[in-house]
PDB file of C-alpha atoms and ligand atoms in Angstrom:
ATOM      1  CA  MET A  26      29.873  89.551 -39.610  1.00  0.00           C
ATOM      2  CA  ARG A  27      27.035  87.971 -41.563  1.00  0.00           C
ATOM      3  CA  ILE A  28      27.402  86.890 -45.220  1.00  0.00           C
ATOM      4  CA  ASP A  29      24.324  85.916 -47.252  1.00  0.00           C
ATOM      5  CA  ILE A  30      25.123  84.094 -50.491  1.00  0.00           C
ATOM      6  CA  ILE A  31      22.442  83.781 -53.178  1.00  0.00           C
ATOM      7  CA  THR A  32      23.166  80.915 -55.567  1.00  0.00           C
ATOM      8  CA  ILE A  33      21.600  78.187 -57.696  1.00  0.00           C
ATOM      9  CA  PHE A  34      24.287  75.772 -56.406  1.00  0.00           C
ATOM     10  CA  PRO A  35      24.415  76.066 -52.596  1.00  0.00           C
ATOM     11  CA  GLU A  36      26.198  72.675 -52.376  1.00  0.00           C
ATOM     12  CA  MET A  37      29.240  74.185 -54.091  1.00  0.00           C
ATOM     13  CA  PHE A  38      30.053  75.972 -50.823  1.00  0.00           C
ATOM     14  CA  ASP A  39      30.086  72.828 -48.656  1.00  0.00           C
ATOM     15  CA  GLY A  40      33.786  72.257 -49.336  1.00  0.00           C
ATOM     16  CA  PRO A  41      35.291  75.729 -49.000  1.00  0.00           C
ATOM     17  CA  PHE A  42      33.371  76.661 -45.857  1.00  0.00           C
ATOM     18  CA  SER A  43      33.648  73.460 -43.826  1.00  0.00           C
ATOM     19  CA  HIS A  44      37.392  73.256 -43.283  1.00  0.00           C
ATOM     20  CA  SER A  45      40.229  74.942 -41.499  1.00  0.00           C
ATOM     21  CA  MET A  46      40.011  78.636 -40.616  1.00  0.00           C
ATOM     22  CA  ILE A  47      36.616  79.326 -42.177  1.00  0.00           C
ATOM     23  CA  LYS A  48      35.048  76.424 -40.305  1.00  0.00           C
ATOM     24  CA  ARG A  49      36.681  77.628 -37.082  1.00  0.00           C
ATOM     25  CA  ALA A  50      35.528  81.216 -37.685  1.00  0.00           C
ATOM     26  CA  GLN A  51      31.944  79.960 -37.909  1.00  0.00           C
ATOM     27  CA  SER A  52      32.135  77.759 -34.812  1.00  0.00           C
ATOM     28  CA  LYS A  53      33.613  80.694 -32.870  1.00  0.00           C
ATOM     29  CA  SER A  54      30.641  82.803 -34.135  1.00  0.00           C
ATOM     30  CA  LEU A  55      33.000  85.312 -35.756  1.00  0.00           C
ATOM     31  CA  VAL A  56      31.061  84.913 -38.990  1.00  0.00           C
ATOM     32  CA  GLU A  57      27.637  83.561 -39.977  1.00  0.00           C
ATOM     33  CA  ILE A  58      27.309  82.322 -43.546  1.00  0.00           C
ATOM     34  CA  HIS A  59      23.772  81.877 -44.885  1.00  0.00           C
ATOM     35  CA  LEU A  60      23.233  80.154 -48.231  1.00  0.00           C
ATOM     36  CA  HIS A  61      20.045  80.855 -50.184  1.00  0.00           C
ATOM     37  CA  ASN A  62      18.956  78.640 -53.052  1.00  0.00           C
ATOM     38  CA  LEU A  63      17.673  81.107 -55.637  1.00  0.00           C
ATOM     39  CA  ARG A  64      15.140  78.573 -56.926  1.00  0.00           C
ATOM     40  CA  ASP A  65      13.341  78.703 -53.570  1.00  0.00           C
ATOM     41  CA  TYR A  66      12.444  82.325 -54.372  1.00  0.00           C
ATOM     42  CA  SER A  67      11.027  81.720 -57.852  1.00  0.00           C
ATOM     43  CA  ASP A  68       7.276  82.334 -58.258  1.00  0.00           C
ATOM     44  CA  ASN A  69       7.330  79.871 -61.153  1.00  0.00           C
ATOM     45  CA  LYS A  70       5.921  76.406 -60.481  1.00  0.00           C
ATOM     46  CA  HIS A  71       8.982  74.832 -62.107  1.00  0.00           C
ATOM     47  CA  ARG A  72      11.284  77.000 -59.936  1.00  0.00           C
ATOM     48  CA  LYS A  73      12.581  78.688 -63.086  1.00  0.00           C
ATOM     49  CA  VAL A  74      15.244  81.376 -62.572  1.00  0.00           C
ATOM     50  CA  ASP A  75      16.310  82.180 -66.157  1.00  0.00           C
ATOM     51  CA  ASP A  76      14.715  83.051 -69.504  1.00  0.00           C
ATOM     52  CA  TYR A  77      15.591  83.854 -73.125  1.00  0.00           C
ATOM     53  CA  PRO A  78      17.167  87.269 -73.789  1.00  0.00           C
ATOM     54  CA  PHE A  79      15.013  89.970 -75.403  1.00  0.00           C
ATOM     55  CA  GLY A  80      16.462  90.731 -78.820  1.00  0.00           C
ATOM     56  CA  GLY A  81      17.769  87.192 -79.205  1.00  0.00           C
ATOM     57  CA  GLY A  82      21.283  85.864 -78.930  1.00  0.00           C
ATOM     58  CA  ALA A  83      22.946  82.909 -77.271  1.00  0.00           C
ATOM     59  CA  GLY A  84      22.516  81.976 -73.633  1.00  0.00           C
ATOM     60  CA  MET A  85      19.920  82.552 -70.948  1.00  0.00           C
ATOM     61  CA  VAL A  86      19.491  85.566 -68.692  1.00  0.00           C
ATOM     62  CA  MET A  87      18.759  85.373 -64.966  1.00  0.00           C
ATOM     63  CA  MET A  88      15.277  86.812 -64.343  1.00  0.00           C
ATOM     64  CA  ILE A  89      14.515  89.761 -62.083  1.00  0.00           C
ATOM     65  CA  GLN A  90      11.788  88.194 -59.958  1.00  0.00           C
ATOM     66  CA  PRO A  91      13.632  85.461 -57.985  1.00  0.00           C
ATOM     67  CA  ILE A  92      16.664  87.672 -57.311  1.00  0.00           C
ATOM     68  CA  ALA A  93      14.531  90.691 -56.349  1.00  0.00           C
ATOM     69  CA  SER A  94      12.347  88.553 -54.047  1.00  0.00           C
ATOM     70  CA  CYS A  95      15.353  87.080 -52.275  1.00  0.00           C
ATOM     71  CA  ILE A  96      17.193  90.388 -51.801  1.00  0.00           C
ATOM     72  CA  ASP A  97      13.973  92.194 -50.743  1.00  0.00           C
ATOM     73  CA  LYS A  98      13.274  89.544 -48.110  1.00  0.00           C
ATOM     74  CA  LEU A  99      16.805  89.805 -46.692  1.00  0.00           C
ATOM     75  CA  LYS A 100      16.736  93.622 -46.699  1.00  0.00           C
ATOM     76  CA  ALA A 101      13.456  93.555 -44.755  1.00  0.00           C
ATOM     77  CA  GLU A 102      15.169  91.517 -42.030  1.00  0.00           C
ATOM     78  CA  ARG A 103      18.307  93.644 -41.503  1.00  0.00           C
ATOM     79  CA  ASN A 104      20.421  96.401 -43.002  1.00  0.00           C
ATOM     80  CA  TYR A 105      23.082  95.425 -45.511  1.00  0.00           C
ATOM     81  CA  ASP A 106      26.272  97.459 -45.866  1.00  0.00           C
ATOM     82  CA  GLU A 107      27.104  95.787 -49.174  1.00  0.00           C
ATOM     83  CA  ILE A 108      25.006  93.995 -51.815  1.00  0.00           C
ATOM     84  CA  ILE A 109      27.505  92.624 -54.290  1.00  0.00           C
ATOM     85  CA  PHE A 110      27.042  91.038 -57.705  1.00  0.00           C
ATOM     86  CA  MET A 111      29.785  88.514 -58.551  1.00  0.00           C
ATOM     87  CA  THR A 112      30.463  88.963 -62.265  1.00  0.00           C
ATOM     88  CA  PRO A 113      33.481  88.756 -64.603  1.00  0.00           C
ATOM     89  CA  ASP A 114      32.879  92.374 -65.694  1.00  0.00           C
ATOM     90  CA  GLY A 115      32.998  93.675 -62.122  1.00  0.00           C
ATOM     91  CA  ALA A 116      35.829  95.544 -60.374  1.00  0.00           C
ATOM     92  CA  LEU A 117      38.963  93.414 -59.908  1.00  0.00           C
ATOM     93  CA  PHE A 118      39.115  92.057 -56.363  1.00  0.00           C
ATOM     94  CA  ASP A 119      42.311  92.864 -54.432  1.00  0.00           C
ATOM     95  CA  GLN A 120      43.638  93.058 -50.861  1.00  0.00           C
ATOM     96  CA  PRO A 121      42.439  96.648 -50.190  1.00  0.00           C
ATOM     97  CA  MET A 122      38.906  95.544 -51.186  1.00  0.00           C
ATOM     98  CA  ALA A 123      39.158  92.548 -48.831  1.00  0.00           C
ATOM     99  CA  ASN A 124      40.343  94.849 -46.023  1.00  0.00           C
ATOM    100  CA  LYS A 125      37.402  97.193 -46.602  1.00  0.00           C
ATOM    101  CA  LEU A 126      34.828  94.407 -46.752  1.00  0.00           C
ATOM    102  CA  SER A 127      36.202  92.874 -43.534  1.00  0.00           C
ATOM    103  CA  MET A 128      34.838  95.911 -41.669  1.00  0.00           C
ATOM    104  CA  VAL A 129      31.184  95.553 -42.677  1.00  0.00           C
ATOM    105  CA  GLU A 130      28.498  93.974 -40.511  1.00  0.00           C
ATOM    106  CA  ASN A 131      26.224  92.397 -43.170  1.00  0.00           C
ATOM    107  CA  MET A 132      26.748  91.680 -46.849  1.00  0.00           C
ATOM    108  CA  ILE A 133      24.990  89.841 -49.664  1.00  0.00           C
ATOM    109  CA  LEU A 134      26.878  88.103 -52.485  1.00  0.00           C
ATOM    110  CA  LEU A 135      24.843  87.208 -55.574  1.00  0.00           C
ATOM    111  CA  CYS A 136      26.412  84.539 -57.782  1.00  0.00           C
ATOM    112  CA  GLY A 137      25.737  85.157 -61.465  1.00  0.00           C
ATOM    113  CA  HIS A 138      25.220  82.464 -64.121  1.00  0.00           C
ATOM    114  CA  TYR A 139      24.411  81.975 -67.789  1.00  0.00           C
ATOM    115  CA  LYS A 140      24.830  85.111 -69.927  1.00  0.00           C
ATOM    116  CA  GLY A 141      24.264  87.387 -66.940  1.00  0.00           C
ATOM    117  CA  ILE A 142      21.393  88.910 -65.008  1.00  0.00           C
ATOM    118  CA  ASP A 143      18.672  91.303 -66.171  1.00  0.00           C
ATOM    119  CA  GLU A 144      20.377  94.703 -66.383  1.00  0.00           C
ATOM    120  CA  ARG A 145      17.610  96.366 -64.347  1.00  0.00           C
ATOM    121  CA  LEU A 146      18.807  94.457 -61.276  1.00  0.00           C
ATOM    122  CA  ARG A 147      22.278  95.918 -61.783  1.00  0.00           C
ATOM    123  CA  GLU A 148      20.797  99.415 -61.961  1.00  0.00           C
ATOM    124  CA  HIS A 149      18.735  99.129 -58.804  1.00  0.00           C
ATOM    125  CA  TYR A 150      20.077  96.553 -56.336  1.00  0.00           C
ATOM    126  CA  PHE A 151      23.845  96.442 -55.982  1.00  0.00           C
ATOM    127  CA  THR A 152      26.345  98.545 -54.064  1.00  0.00           C
ATOM    128  CA  SER A 153      29.204  96.995 -56.078  1.00  0.00           C
ATOM    129  CA  GLU A 154      30.154  94.372 -58.631  1.00  0.00           C
ATOM    130  CA  ILE A 155      33.240  92.202 -58.173  1.00  0.00           C
ATOM    131  CA  SER A 156      35.361  89.972 -60.441  1.00  0.00           C
ATOM    132  CA  ILE A 157      38.204  87.834 -59.065  1.00  0.00           C
ATOM    133  CA  GLY A 158      40.329  87.894 -62.225  1.00  0.00           C
ATOM    134  CA  ASN A 159      40.531  88.216 -65.977  1.00  0.00           C
ATOM    135  CA  TYR A 160      39.157  84.810 -66.889  1.00  0.00           C
ATOM    136  CA  VAL A 161      35.637  83.403 -67.068  1.00  0.00           C
ATOM    137  CA  LEU A 162      34.296  80.887 -64.546  1.00  0.00           C
ATOM    138  CA  THR A 163      31.144  78.804 -65.039  1.00  0.00           C
ATOM    139  CA  GLY A 164      29.445  80.874 -62.352  1.00  0.00           C
ATOM    140  CA  GLY A 165      30.024  83.299 -59.482  1.00  0.00           C
ATOM    141  CA  GLU A 166      30.136  80.581 -56.800  1.00  0.00           C
ATOM    142  CA  LEU A 167      33.890  79.963 -56.740  1.00  0.00           C
ATOM    143  CA  ALA A 168      34.458  83.723 -56.877  1.00  0.00           C
ATOM    144  CA  ALA A 169      32.084  84.262 -53.923  1.00  0.00           C
ATOM    145  CA  ALA A 170      33.974  81.580 -51.979  1.00  0.00           C
ATOM    146  CA  VAL A 171      37.284  83.323 -52.762  1.00  0.00           C
ATOM    147  CA  VAL A 172      35.991  86.731 -51.637  1.00  0.00           C
ATOM    148  CA  SER A 173      34.443  85.246 -48.475  1.00  0.00           C
ATOM    149  CA  ASP A 174      37.676  83.442 -47.583  1.00  0.00           C
ATOM    150  CA  ALA A 175      39.842  86.537 -48.122  1.00  0.00           C
ATOM    151  CA  VAL A 176      37.484  88.633 -45.970  1.00  0.00           C
ATOM    152  CA  ILE A 177      36.798  86.139 -43.161  1.00  0.00           C
ATOM    153  CA  ARG A 178      40.474  85.450 -42.446  1.00  0.00           C
ATOM    154  CA  LEU A 179      40.891  89.174 -41.672  1.00  0.00           C
ATOM    155  CA  LEU A 180      38.223  89.187 -38.937  1.00  0.00           C
ATOM    156  CA  PRO A 181      39.743  89.643 -35.467  1.00  0.00           C
ATOM    157  CA  GLY A 182      40.188  86.270 -33.775  1.00  0.00           C
ATOM    158  CA  VAL A 183      40.168  84.149 -36.949  1.00  0.00           C
ATOM    159  CA  LEU A 184      43.935  83.847 -37.393  1.00  0.00           C
ATOM    160  CA  SER A 185      45.677  82.338 -34.382  1.00  0.00           C
ATOM    161  CA  ASP A 186      48.496  84.889 -34.588  1.00  0.00           C
ATOM    162  CA  GLU A 187      46.695  88.145 -35.256  1.00  0.00           C
ATOM    163  CA  THR A 188      49.754  89.814 -36.674  1.00  0.00           C
ATOM    164  CA  SER A 189      50.071  87.237 -39.436  1.00  0.00           C
ATOM    165  CA  ALA A 190      47.432  88.921 -41.624  1.00  0.00           C
ATOM    166  CA  LEU A 191      49.434  92.143 -41.352  1.00  0.00           C
ATOM    167  CA  SER A 192      52.554  90.507 -42.761  1.00  0.00           C
ATOM    168  CA  ASP A 193      50.682  88.973 -45.723  1.00  0.00           C
ATOM    169  CA  SER A 194      51.912  89.513 -49.221  1.00  0.00           C
ATOM    170  CA  PHE A 195      50.059  92.575 -50.614  1.00  0.00           C
ATOM    171  CA  GLN A 196      49.228  94.167 -47.239  1.00  0.00           C
ATOM    172  CA  ASP A 197      52.157  96.569 -47.639  1.00  0.00           C
ATOM    173  CA  ASN A 198      52.405  96.218 -51.435  1.00  0.00           C
ATOM    174  CA  LEU A 199      55.338  93.841 -50.942  1.00  0.00           C
ATOM    175  CA  LEU A 200      55.414  90.122 -51.626  1.00  0.00           C
ATOM    176  CA  SER A 201      56.467  87.975 -48.669  1.00  0.00           C
ATOM    177  CA  PRO A 202      60.138  86.975 -48.276  1.00  0.00           C
ATOM    178  CA  PRO A 203      61.160  83.296 -48.667  1.00  0.00           C
ATOM    179  CA  VAL A 204      60.659  81.099 -45.588  1.00  0.00           C
ATOM    180  CA  TYR A 205      62.433  77.930 -44.393  1.00  0.00           C
ATOM    181  CA  THR A 206      62.005  75.291 -41.738  1.00  0.00           C
ATOM    182  CA  ARG A 207      63.958  72.310 -40.403  1.00  0.00           C
ATOM    183  CA  PRO A 208      66.228  70.675 -41.386  1.00  0.00           C
ATOM    184  CA  SER A 209      68.772  73.455 -41.912  1.00  0.00           C
ATOM    185  CA  GLU A 210      70.409  71.329 -44.619  1.00  0.00           C
ATOM    186  CA  PHE A 211      68.724  68.902 -47.055  1.00  0.00           C
ATOM    187  CA  ASN A 212      70.491  67.279 -50.015  1.00  0.00           C
ATOM    188  CA  GLY A 213      73.250  69.818 -49.476  1.00  0.00           C
ATOM    189  CA  TRP A 214      70.747  72.695 -49.856  1.00  0.00           C
ATOM    190  CA  GLU A 215      71.389  75.163 -47.049  1.00  0.00           C
ATOM    191  CA  VAL A 216      69.125  77.633 -45.288  1.00  0.00           C
ATOM    192  CA  PRO A 217      70.498  81.235 -45.528  1.00  0.00           C
ATOM    193  CA  GLU A 218      72.883  81.582 -42.613  1.00  0.00           C
ATOM    194  CA  VAL A 219      71.470  84.876 -41.345  1.00  0.00           C
ATOM    195  CA  LEU A 220      68.168  83.137 -40.457  1.00  0.00           C
ATOM    196  CA  LEU A 221      70.064  80.810 -38.092  1.00  0.00           C
ATOM    197  CA  SER A 222      72.116  83.633 -36.564  1.00  0.00           C
ATOM    198  CA  GLY A 223      69.618  84.721 -33.915  1.00  0.00           C
ATOM    199  CA  ASN A 224      70.380  88.349 -34.836  1.00  0.00           C
ATOM    200  CA  GLU A 225      66.830  89.784 -34.929  1.00  0.00           C
ATOM    201  CA  LYS A 226      67.860  93.056 -36.570  1.00  0.00           C
ATOM    202  CA  GLU A 227      69.898  91.371 -39.326  1.00  0.00           C
ATOM    203  CA  ILE A 228      67.043  88.896 -39.940  1.00  0.00           C
ATOM    204  CA  LYS A 229      64.477  91.694 -40.300  1.00  0.00           C
ATOM    205  CA  LYS A 230      66.755  93.526 -42.740  1.00  0.00           C
ATOM    206  CA  TRP A 231      67.349  90.352 -44.786  1.00  0.00           C
ATOM    207  CA  GLN A 232      63.608  89.655 -44.931  1.00  0.00           C
ATOM    208  CA  PHE A 233      62.837  93.190 -46.075  1.00  0.00           C
ATOM    209  CA  ASP A 234      65.575  93.119 -48.736  1.00  0.00           C
ATOM    210  CA  LYS A 235      64.338  89.755 -50.048  1.00  0.00           C
ATOM    211  CA  ALA A 236      60.719  90.946 -50.086  1.00  0.00           C
ATOM    212  CA  LEU A 237      61.744  94.017 -52.077  1.00  0.00           C
ATOM    213  CA  GLU A 238      63.891  91.974 -54.485  1.00  0.00           C
ATOM    214  CA  ARG A 239      61.101  89.439 -55.030  1.00  0.00           C
ATOM    215  CA  THR A 240      58.544  92.189 -55.630  1.00  0.00           C
ATOM    216  CA  LYS A 241      60.850  93.946 -58.148  1.00  0.00           C
ATOM    217  CA  MET A 242      61.396  90.665 -60.019  1.00  0.00           C
ATOM    218  CA  ARG A 243      57.851  89.295 -59.997  1.00  0.00           C
ATOM    219  CA  ARG A 244      55.379  92.132 -59.496  1.00  0.00           C
ATOM    220  CA  PRO A 245      57.123  95.462 -60.204  1.00  0.00           C
ATOM    221  CA  GLU A 246      53.735  97.175 -60.678  1.00  0.00           C
ATOM    222  CA  LEU A 247      53.066  96.786 -56.921  1.00  0.00           C
ATOM    223  CA  LEU A 248      55.941  99.176 -56.198  1.00  0.00           C
ATOM    224  CA  ASN A 249      54.451 101.968 -58.325  1.00  0.00           C
ATOM    225  CA  GLY A 250      51.325 102.127 -56.148  1.00  0.00           C
TER     226      GLY A 250
HETATM  227 CL1  6GU B 306      32.723  86.884 -60.170  1.00  0.00          CL
HETATM  228  N1  6GU B 306      32.118  85.231 -62.126  1.00  0.00           N
HETATM  229  C1  6GU B 306      32.407  84.495 -63.214  1.00  0.00           C
HETATM  230  N2  6GU B 306      31.429  83.772 -63.798  1.00  0.00           N
HETATM  231  N3  6GU B 306      33.620  84.434 -63.753  1.00  0.00           N
HETATM  232  C2  6GU B 306      34.572  85.141 -63.154  1.00  0.00           C
HETATM  233  C3  6GU B 306      34.346  85.936 -62.014  1.00  0.00           C
HETATM  234  C4  6GU B 306      33.078  85.953 -61.519  1.00  0.00           C
HETATM  235  N4  6GU B 306      35.488  86.542 -61.675  1.00  0.00           N
HETATM  236  C5  6GU B 306      36.388  86.132 -62.566  1.00  0.00           C
HETATM  237  N5  6GU B 306      35.854  85.300 -63.458  1.00  0.00           N
END
């Protein structure tokens, strides 16, 4: 998989992409992440990427030209399955969307800023628009990092135990059951006895019951899906 991220703050991705599984996924060539500084694509001598909104109002609008130039250049180099605009008014990101995106070969993520981007870009360039939640971030960068992380960890070979993505919370619309590790007693707090019993069938049943109970208590709406 190849992910191209268009941003005015490429340095914001240094942290999220240079540790742990995402770092490993890149060194194993399971994913290539390419960051593009939008200002490099501006025709303006001051590398301007935003301008005042027609009709007035607060805030700046991201201009068509730099974004169009960057996306056009990338599209001339290869085919993109998805060209996604990261925006708080996009579709809410969830596990099924991550699963679907994990199957594409090439995708572009555009990180929005200011009061938004020129609407004509939204009409002509994007295959989808994604939000990561009902709150407003300063820009699309953290959201693009979240989407990339959720997608990359699903790529075959990224997780050491390939089945562990399958047992994630949300993959079967159930939250995960509680987990424990050594010691079996701490401060008088005991680990549920069934987990120490070695009875595989009883353990599986306990885990399923707990997952169901936890989902009913915390996220009942997942069970109506
Ligand atoms: Cl994709 N962008 C911004 N700026 N805020 C958000 C978001 C995206 N998703 C949730 N909040």
